[in-house]
Short mmCIF file of C-alpha atoms and ligand atoms in Angstrom, two decimals:
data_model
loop_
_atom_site.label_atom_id
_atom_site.label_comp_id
_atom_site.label_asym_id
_atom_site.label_seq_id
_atom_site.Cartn_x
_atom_site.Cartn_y
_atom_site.Cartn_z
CA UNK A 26 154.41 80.97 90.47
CA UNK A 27 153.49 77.48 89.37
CA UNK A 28 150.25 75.88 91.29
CA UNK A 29 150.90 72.87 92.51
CA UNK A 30 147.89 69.93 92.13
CA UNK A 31 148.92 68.77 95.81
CA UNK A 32 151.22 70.07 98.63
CA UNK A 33 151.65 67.69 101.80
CA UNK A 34 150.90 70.16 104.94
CA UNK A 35 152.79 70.20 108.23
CA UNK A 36 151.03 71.52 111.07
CA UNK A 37 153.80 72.12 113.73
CA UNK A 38 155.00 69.76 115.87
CA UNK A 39 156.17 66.32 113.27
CA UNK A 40 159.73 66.78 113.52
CA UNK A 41 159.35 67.80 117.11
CA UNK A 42 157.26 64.39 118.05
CA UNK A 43 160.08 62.44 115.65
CA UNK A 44 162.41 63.67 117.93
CA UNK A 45 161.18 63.04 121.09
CA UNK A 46 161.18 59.24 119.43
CA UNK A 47 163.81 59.00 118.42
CA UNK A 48 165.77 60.15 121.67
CA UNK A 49 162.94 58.01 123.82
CA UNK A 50 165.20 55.08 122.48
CA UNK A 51 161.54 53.22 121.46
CA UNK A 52 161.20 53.74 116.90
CA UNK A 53 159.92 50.38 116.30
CA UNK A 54 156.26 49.95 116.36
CA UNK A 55 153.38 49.99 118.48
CA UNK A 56 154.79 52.25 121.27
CA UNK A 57 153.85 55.68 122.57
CA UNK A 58 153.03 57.23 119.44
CA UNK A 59 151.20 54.55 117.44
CA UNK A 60 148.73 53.82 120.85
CA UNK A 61 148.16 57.90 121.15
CA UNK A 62 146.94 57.76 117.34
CA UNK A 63 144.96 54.58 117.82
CA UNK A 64 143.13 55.84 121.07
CA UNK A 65 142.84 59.20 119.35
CA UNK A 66 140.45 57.08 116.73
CA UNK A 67 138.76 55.25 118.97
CA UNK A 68 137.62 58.03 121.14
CA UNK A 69 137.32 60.41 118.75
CA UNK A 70 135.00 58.31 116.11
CA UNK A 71 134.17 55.71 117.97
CA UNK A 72 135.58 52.56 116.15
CA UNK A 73 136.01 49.78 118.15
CA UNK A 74 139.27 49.08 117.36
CA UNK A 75 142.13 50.41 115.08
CA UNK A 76 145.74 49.45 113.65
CA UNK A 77 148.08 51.67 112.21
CA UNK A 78 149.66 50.46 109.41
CA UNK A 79 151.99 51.33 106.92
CA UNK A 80 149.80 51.91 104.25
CA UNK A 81 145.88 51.92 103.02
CA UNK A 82 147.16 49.01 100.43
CA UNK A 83 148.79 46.74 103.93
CA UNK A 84 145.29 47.48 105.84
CA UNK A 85 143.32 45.89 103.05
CA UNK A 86 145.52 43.14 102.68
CA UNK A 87 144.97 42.57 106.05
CA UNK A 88 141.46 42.62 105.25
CA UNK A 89 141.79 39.85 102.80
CA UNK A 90 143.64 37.80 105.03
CA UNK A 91 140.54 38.38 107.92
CA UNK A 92 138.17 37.70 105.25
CA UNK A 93 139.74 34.55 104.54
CA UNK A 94 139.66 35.31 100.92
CA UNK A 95 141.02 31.98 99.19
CA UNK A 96 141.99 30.69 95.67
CA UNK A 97 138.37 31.06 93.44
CA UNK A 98 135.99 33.12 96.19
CA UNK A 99 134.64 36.12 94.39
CA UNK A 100 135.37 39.59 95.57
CA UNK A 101 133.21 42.58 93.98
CA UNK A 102 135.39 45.95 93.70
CA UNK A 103 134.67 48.83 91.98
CA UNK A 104 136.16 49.47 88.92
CA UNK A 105 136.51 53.39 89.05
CA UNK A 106 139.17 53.03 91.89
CA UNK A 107 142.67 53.08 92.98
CA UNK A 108 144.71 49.44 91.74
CA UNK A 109 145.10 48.79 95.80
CA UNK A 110 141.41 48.04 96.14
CA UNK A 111 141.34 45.10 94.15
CA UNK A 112 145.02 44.02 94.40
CA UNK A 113 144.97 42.61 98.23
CA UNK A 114 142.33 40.28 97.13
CA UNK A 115 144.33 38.95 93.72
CA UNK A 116 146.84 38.15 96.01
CA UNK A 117 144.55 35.43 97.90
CA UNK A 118 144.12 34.34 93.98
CA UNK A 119 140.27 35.58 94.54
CA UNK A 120 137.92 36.40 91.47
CA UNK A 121 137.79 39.95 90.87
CA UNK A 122 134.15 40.89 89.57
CA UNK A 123 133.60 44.54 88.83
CA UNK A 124 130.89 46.84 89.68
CA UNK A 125 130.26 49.90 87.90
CA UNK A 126 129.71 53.52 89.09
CA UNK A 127 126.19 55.60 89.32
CA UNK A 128 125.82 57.83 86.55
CA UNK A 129 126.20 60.71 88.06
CA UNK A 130 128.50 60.22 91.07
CA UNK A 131 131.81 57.89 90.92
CA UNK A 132 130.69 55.58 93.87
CA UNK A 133 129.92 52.25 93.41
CA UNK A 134 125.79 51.88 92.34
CA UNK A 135 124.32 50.01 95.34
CA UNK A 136 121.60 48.85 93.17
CA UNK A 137 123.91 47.05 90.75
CA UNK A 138 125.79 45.20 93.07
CA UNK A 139 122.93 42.58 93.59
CA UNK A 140 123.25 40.86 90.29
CA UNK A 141 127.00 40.46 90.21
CA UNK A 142 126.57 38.16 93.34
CA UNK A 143 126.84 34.22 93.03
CA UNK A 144 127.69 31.67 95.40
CA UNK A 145 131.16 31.87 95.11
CA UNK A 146 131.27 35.79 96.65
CA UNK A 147 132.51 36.16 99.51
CA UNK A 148 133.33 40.00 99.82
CA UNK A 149 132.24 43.56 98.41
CA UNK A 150 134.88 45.99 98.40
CA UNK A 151 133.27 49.50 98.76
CA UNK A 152 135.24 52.87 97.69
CA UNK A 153 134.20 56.31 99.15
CA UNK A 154 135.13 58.09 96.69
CA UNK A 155 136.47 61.82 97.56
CA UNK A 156 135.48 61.14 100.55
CA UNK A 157 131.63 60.93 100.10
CA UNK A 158 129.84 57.87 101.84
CA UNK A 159 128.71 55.01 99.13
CA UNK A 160 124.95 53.99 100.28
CA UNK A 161 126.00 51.67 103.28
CA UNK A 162 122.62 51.65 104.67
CA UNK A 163 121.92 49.40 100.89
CA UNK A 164 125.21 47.92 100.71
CA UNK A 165 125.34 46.73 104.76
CA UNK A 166 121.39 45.27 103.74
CA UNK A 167 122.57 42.97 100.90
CA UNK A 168 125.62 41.51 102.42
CA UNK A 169 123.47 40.64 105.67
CA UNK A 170 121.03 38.95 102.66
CA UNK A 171 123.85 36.74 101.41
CA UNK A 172 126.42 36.91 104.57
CA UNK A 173 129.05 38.60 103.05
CA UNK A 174 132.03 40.24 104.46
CA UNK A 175 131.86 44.48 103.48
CA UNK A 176 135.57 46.13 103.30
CA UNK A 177 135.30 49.68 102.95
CA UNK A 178 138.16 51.12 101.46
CA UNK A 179 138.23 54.62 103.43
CA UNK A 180 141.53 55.93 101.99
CA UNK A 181 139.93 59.46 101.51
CA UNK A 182 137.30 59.47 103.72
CA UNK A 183 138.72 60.07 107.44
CA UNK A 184 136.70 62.09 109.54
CA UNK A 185 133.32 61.87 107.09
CA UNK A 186 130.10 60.24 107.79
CA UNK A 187 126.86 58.43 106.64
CA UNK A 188 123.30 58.82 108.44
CA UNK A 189 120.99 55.81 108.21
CA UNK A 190 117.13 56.43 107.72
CA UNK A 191 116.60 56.09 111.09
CA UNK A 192 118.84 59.24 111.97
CA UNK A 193 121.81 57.26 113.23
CA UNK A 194 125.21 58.85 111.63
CA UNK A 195 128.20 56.26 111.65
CA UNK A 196 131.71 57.36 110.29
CA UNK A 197 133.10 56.02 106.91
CA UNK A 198 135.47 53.21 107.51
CA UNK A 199 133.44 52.27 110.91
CA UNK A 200 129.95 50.65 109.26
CA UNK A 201 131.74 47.29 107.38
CA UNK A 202 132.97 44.83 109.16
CA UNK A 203 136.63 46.64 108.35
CA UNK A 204 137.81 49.83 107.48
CA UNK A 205 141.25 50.68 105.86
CA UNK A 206 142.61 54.18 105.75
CA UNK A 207 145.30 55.83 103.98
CA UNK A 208 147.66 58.57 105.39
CA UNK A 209 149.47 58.64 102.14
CA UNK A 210 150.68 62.16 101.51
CA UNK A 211 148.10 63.06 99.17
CA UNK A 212 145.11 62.84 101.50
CA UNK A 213 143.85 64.90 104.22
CA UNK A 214 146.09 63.93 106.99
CA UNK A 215 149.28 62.78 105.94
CA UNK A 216 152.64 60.66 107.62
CA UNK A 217 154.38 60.37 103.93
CA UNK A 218 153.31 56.86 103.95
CA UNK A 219 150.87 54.93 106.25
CA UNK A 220 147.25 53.64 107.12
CA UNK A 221 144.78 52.53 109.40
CA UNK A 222 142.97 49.41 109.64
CA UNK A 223 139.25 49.53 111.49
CA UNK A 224 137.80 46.46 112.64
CA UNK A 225 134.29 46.76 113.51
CA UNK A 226 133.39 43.35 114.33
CA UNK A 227 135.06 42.37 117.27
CA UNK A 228 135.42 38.78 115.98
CA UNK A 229 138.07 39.41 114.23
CA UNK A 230 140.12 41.47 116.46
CA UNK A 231 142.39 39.44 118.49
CA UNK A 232 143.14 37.72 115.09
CA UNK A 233 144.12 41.37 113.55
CA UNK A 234 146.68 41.70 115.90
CA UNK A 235 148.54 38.51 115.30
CA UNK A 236 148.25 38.91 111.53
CA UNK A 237 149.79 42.71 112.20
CA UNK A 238 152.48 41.63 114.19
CA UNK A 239 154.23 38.78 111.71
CA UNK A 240 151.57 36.03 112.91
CA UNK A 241 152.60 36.01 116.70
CA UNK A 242 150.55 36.58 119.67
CA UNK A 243 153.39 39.36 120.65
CA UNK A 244 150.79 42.50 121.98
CA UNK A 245 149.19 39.90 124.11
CA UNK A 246 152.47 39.22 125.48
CA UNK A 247 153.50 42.66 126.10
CA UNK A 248 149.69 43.63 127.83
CA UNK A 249 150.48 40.86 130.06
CA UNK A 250 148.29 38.69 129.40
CA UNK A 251 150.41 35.85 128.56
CA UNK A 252 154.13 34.53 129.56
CA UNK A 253 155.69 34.35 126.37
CA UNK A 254 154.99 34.93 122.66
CA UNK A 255 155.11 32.61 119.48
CA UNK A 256 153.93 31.58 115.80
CA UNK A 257 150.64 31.09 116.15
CA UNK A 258 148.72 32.14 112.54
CA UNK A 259 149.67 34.17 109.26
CA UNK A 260 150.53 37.61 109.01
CA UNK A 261 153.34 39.91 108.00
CA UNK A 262 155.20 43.45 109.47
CA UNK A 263 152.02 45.51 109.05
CA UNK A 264 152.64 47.98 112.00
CA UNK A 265 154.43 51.08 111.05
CA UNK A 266 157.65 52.39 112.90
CA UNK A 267 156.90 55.03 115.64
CA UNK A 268 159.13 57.49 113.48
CA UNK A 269 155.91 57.71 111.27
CA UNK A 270 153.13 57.68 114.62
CA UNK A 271 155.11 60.28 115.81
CA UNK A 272 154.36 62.21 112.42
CA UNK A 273 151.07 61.23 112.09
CA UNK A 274 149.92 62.31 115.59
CA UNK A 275 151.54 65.87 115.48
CA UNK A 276 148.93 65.93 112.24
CA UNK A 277 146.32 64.80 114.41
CA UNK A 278 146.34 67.32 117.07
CA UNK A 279 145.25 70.02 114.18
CA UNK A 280 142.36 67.81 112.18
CA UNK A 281 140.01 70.07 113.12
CA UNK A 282 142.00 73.01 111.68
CA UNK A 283 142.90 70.87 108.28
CA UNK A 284 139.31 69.79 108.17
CA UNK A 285 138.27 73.57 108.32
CA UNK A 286 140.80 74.86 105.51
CA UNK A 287 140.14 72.28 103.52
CA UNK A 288 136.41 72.65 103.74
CA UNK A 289 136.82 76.71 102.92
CA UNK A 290 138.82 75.88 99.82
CA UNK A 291 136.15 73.12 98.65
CA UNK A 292 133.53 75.62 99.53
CA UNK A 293 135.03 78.54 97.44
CA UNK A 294 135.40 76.00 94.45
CA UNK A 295 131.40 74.99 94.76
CA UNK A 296 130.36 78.60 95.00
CA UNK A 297 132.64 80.11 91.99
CA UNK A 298 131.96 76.99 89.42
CA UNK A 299 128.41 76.31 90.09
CA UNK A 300 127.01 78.59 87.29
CA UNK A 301 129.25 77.16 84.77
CA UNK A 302 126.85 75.37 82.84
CA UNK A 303 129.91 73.30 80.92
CA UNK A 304 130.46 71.45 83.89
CA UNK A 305 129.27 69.48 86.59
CA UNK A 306 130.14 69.76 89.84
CA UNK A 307 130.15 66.98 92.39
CA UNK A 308 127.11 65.69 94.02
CA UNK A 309 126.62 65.32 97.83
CA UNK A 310 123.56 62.71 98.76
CA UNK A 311 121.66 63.17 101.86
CA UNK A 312 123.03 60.58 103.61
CA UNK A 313 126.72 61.50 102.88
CA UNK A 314 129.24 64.38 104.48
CA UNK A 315 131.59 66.07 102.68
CA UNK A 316 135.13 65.81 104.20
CA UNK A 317 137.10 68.03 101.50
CA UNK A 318 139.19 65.28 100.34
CA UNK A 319 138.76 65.77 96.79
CA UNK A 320 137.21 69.32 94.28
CA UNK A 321 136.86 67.23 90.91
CA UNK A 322 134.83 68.65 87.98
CA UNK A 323 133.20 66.38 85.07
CA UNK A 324 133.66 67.87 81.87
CA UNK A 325 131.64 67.05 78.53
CA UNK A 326 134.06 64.32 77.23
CA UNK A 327 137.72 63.84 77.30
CA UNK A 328 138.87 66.53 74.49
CA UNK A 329 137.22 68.92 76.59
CA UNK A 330 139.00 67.79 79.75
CA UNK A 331 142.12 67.39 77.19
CA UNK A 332 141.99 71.20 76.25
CA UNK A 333 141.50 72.22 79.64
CA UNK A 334 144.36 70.35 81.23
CA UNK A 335 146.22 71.87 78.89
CA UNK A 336 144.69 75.48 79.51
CA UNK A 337 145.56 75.47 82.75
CA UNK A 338 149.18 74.09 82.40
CA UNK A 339 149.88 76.81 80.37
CA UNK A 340 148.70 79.21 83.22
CA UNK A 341 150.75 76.99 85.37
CA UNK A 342 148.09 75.02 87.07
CA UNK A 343 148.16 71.34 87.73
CA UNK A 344 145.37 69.81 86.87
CA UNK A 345 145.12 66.00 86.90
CA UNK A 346 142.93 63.14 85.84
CA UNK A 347 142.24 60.20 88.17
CA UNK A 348 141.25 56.57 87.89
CA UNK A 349 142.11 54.51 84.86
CA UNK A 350 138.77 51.85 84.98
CA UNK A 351 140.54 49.01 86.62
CA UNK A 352 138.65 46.27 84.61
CA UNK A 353 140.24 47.57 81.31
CA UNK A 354 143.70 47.38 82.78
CA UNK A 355 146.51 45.41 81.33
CA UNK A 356 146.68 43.08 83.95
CA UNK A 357 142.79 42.40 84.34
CA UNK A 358 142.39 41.52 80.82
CA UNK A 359 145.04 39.29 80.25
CA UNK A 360 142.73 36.31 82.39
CA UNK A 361 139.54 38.36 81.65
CA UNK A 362 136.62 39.42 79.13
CA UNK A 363 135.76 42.57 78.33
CA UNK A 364 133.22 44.05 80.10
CA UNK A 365 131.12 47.07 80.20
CA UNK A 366 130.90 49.59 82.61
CA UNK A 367 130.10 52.69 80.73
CA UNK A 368 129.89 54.76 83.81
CA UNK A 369 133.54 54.30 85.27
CA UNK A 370 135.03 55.10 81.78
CA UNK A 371 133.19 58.30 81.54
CA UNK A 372 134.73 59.03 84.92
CA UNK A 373 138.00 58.11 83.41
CA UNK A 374 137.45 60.04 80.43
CA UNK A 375 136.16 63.58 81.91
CA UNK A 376 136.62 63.83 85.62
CA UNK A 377 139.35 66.78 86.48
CA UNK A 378 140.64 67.07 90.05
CA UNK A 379 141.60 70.75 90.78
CA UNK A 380 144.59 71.34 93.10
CA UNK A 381 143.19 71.49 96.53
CA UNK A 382 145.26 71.52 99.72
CA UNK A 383 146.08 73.44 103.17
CA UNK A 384 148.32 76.23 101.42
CA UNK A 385 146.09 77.16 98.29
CA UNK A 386 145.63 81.13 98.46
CA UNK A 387 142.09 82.32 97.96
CA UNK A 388 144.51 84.16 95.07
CA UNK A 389 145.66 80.97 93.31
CA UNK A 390 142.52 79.48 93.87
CA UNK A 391 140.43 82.90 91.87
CA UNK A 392 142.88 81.95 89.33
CA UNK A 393 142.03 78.75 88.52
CA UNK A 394 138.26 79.36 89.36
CA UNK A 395 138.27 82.35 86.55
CA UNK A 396 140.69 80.27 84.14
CA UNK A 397 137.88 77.57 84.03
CA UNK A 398 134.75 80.01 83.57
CA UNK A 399 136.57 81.75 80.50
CA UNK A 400 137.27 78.71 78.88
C1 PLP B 509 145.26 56.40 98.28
C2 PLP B 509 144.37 55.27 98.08
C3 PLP B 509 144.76 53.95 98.32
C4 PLP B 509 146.16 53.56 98.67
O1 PLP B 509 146.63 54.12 99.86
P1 PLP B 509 148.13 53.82 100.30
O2 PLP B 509 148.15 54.32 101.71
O3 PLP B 509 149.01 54.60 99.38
O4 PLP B 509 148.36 52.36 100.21
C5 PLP B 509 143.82 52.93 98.18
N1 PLP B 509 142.56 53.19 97.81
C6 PLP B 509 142.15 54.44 97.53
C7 PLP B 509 140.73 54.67 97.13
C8 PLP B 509 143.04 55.52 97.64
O5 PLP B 509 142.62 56.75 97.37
#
């Protein structure tokens, strides 16, 4: 039987919580489902306040709109990272400046970041990758240095965590100013499509919901708190129908149990690779948690990720590569130099993500564990 490299998980109740809205005669957005999921967030992590939206990409578009990202301001994104990082910001015609990854671990190197600044930035973009926490406690010091806005792009990193030096732990997507989450079915908790935006600095948040709801003041309106509704700023249709919350929050009610499985098949991976001295494995810092999103292996260089791809197709494993560096794209270089970033194209060249997700047997998983210490 083939092994998949991803298989979205349903936990029970999604088509029974799509039913009950669809007969409740409420499937736009923002009703019963989306405010259980955005109280479930709050409560649970403790972010002062969260959107759903349709997607991860929508959130940080959002983000760029908050920012007030405009024609020329520079934006620093990582280059070892999904095209939707950097693409909300092109689309406020910002300057994309890219900042390579540490040597040894695909975040963004908080000690590089510094020099790429001028006075046209406006924004860092920070990517935690597989889940594990970039160095906010660095990255939250230089922006207050320069007053920039910090965006973390938390597609894979629901429910993980950083801990300061002084002992306080803050959850990823809750320590920039905004968060933006991904529930995309490929990640840990899934609604096909969809996302979350955090905003941490209250500031901003009466603005987020006009921008969410098509640039009118409609969730005052329906709190209440004003007679009627209008135009009164940008936006768009960022808020996702309650066919999706409803989805979304049967997933919820079993994080704890995802978060578990996941963590057992991560765990299992660690334990049966680590003396395989032709890879590395990945690298947990002190200050970081590991939420499972992601088992990835670096290999040597890319024919021995090549061969091994191909090793384990042939045993019917999918195996896949991830990130393309986004600063050798087609689009970036067309208006851009070259530039180098050694780092995020060895990550390009040799990382290997290994299939990892709710219904991987401890069977399928030996498998692929033994497959890779043979070859
Ligand atoms: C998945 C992902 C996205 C995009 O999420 P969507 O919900 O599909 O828009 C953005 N950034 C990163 C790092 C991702 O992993």
């Amino acid at each position: 039987m083939k092994i998949p490299f991803n298989k979205p998980y349903l936990s029970g109740n999604e088509t029974k919580y799509i039913e009950d809205a669809v007969k409740s005669g409420k499937i736009s957005g923002n009703g019963k489902y989306t405010q259980l999921c955005q109280k479930f967030f709050e409560e649970t992590y403790g972010f002062k306040k969260t959107l759903l939206t349709t997607s991860c990409t929508d959130a940080l578009e959002m983000c760029a709109i908050l920012a007030d990202i405009k024609a020329d301001d520079e934006v620093i994104v990582p280059s070892y990272t999904f095209v939707s990082s950097a693409l909300a910001f092109v689309r406020q015609n910002a300057h994309i400046v890219f900042a390579d990854s540490y040597q040894d671990n695909p975040n963004v190197d908080a000690d590089k970041i510094e020099n790429l600044i001028t006075i046209k930035t406006k924004a860092i973009v920070v990517v935690h990758y597989a889940g594990i926490a970039c160095d906010m406690e660095k990255i939250m010091q230089i922006a207050e240095k320069y007053n920039l806005i910090v965006i973390e792009d938390a597609a894979q990193a629901i429910d993980s965590y950083y801990t300061f030096s002084d002992g306080t732990r803050k959850p990823l997507g809750g320590i920039g100013h905004f968060g933006a989450f991904s529930f995309h079915e490929t990640k840990n908790i899934i609604s096909g499509e969809g996302g979350m935006l955090t905003i941490n600095d209250s500031r901003f948040a009466d603005r987020a919901e006009i921008i969410w709801e098509k640039g009118t003041n409609r969730s005052s309106f329906f709190r209440g708190e004003i007679n009627k509704y209008g135009w009164v700023d940008t936006g768009s249709s960022f808020l996702p129908s309650e066919i999706i919350s409803a989805f979304l929050w049967a997933q919820l009610e079993n994080i704890e149990d995802i978060q578990e499985k996941r963590l057992g098949i991560w765990n299992k991976y660690y334990e049966g690779l680590k003396c395989n001295d032709k890879i590395t494995l990945p690298i947990i810092p002190e200050y970081a948690t590991n939420n499972a999103h992601m088992f990835y292996i670096v290999c040597k260089d890319l024919d021995f990720r090549s061969k091994l791809i191909a090793k384990l197709k042939e045993n019917d494993i999918l195996a896949v590569f991830h990130y393309l560096s986004l600063h050798k794209s087609d689009f970036y270089t067309q208006n851009h130099d070259d530039r180098d970033l050694p780092n995020s194209d060895r990550f390009e060249d040799c990382l290997l993500r290994l299939p990892l997700f709710y219904e991987l047997t401890d069977e399928q998983q030996q498998k692929i564990i033994d497959l890779i210490n043979k070859f």
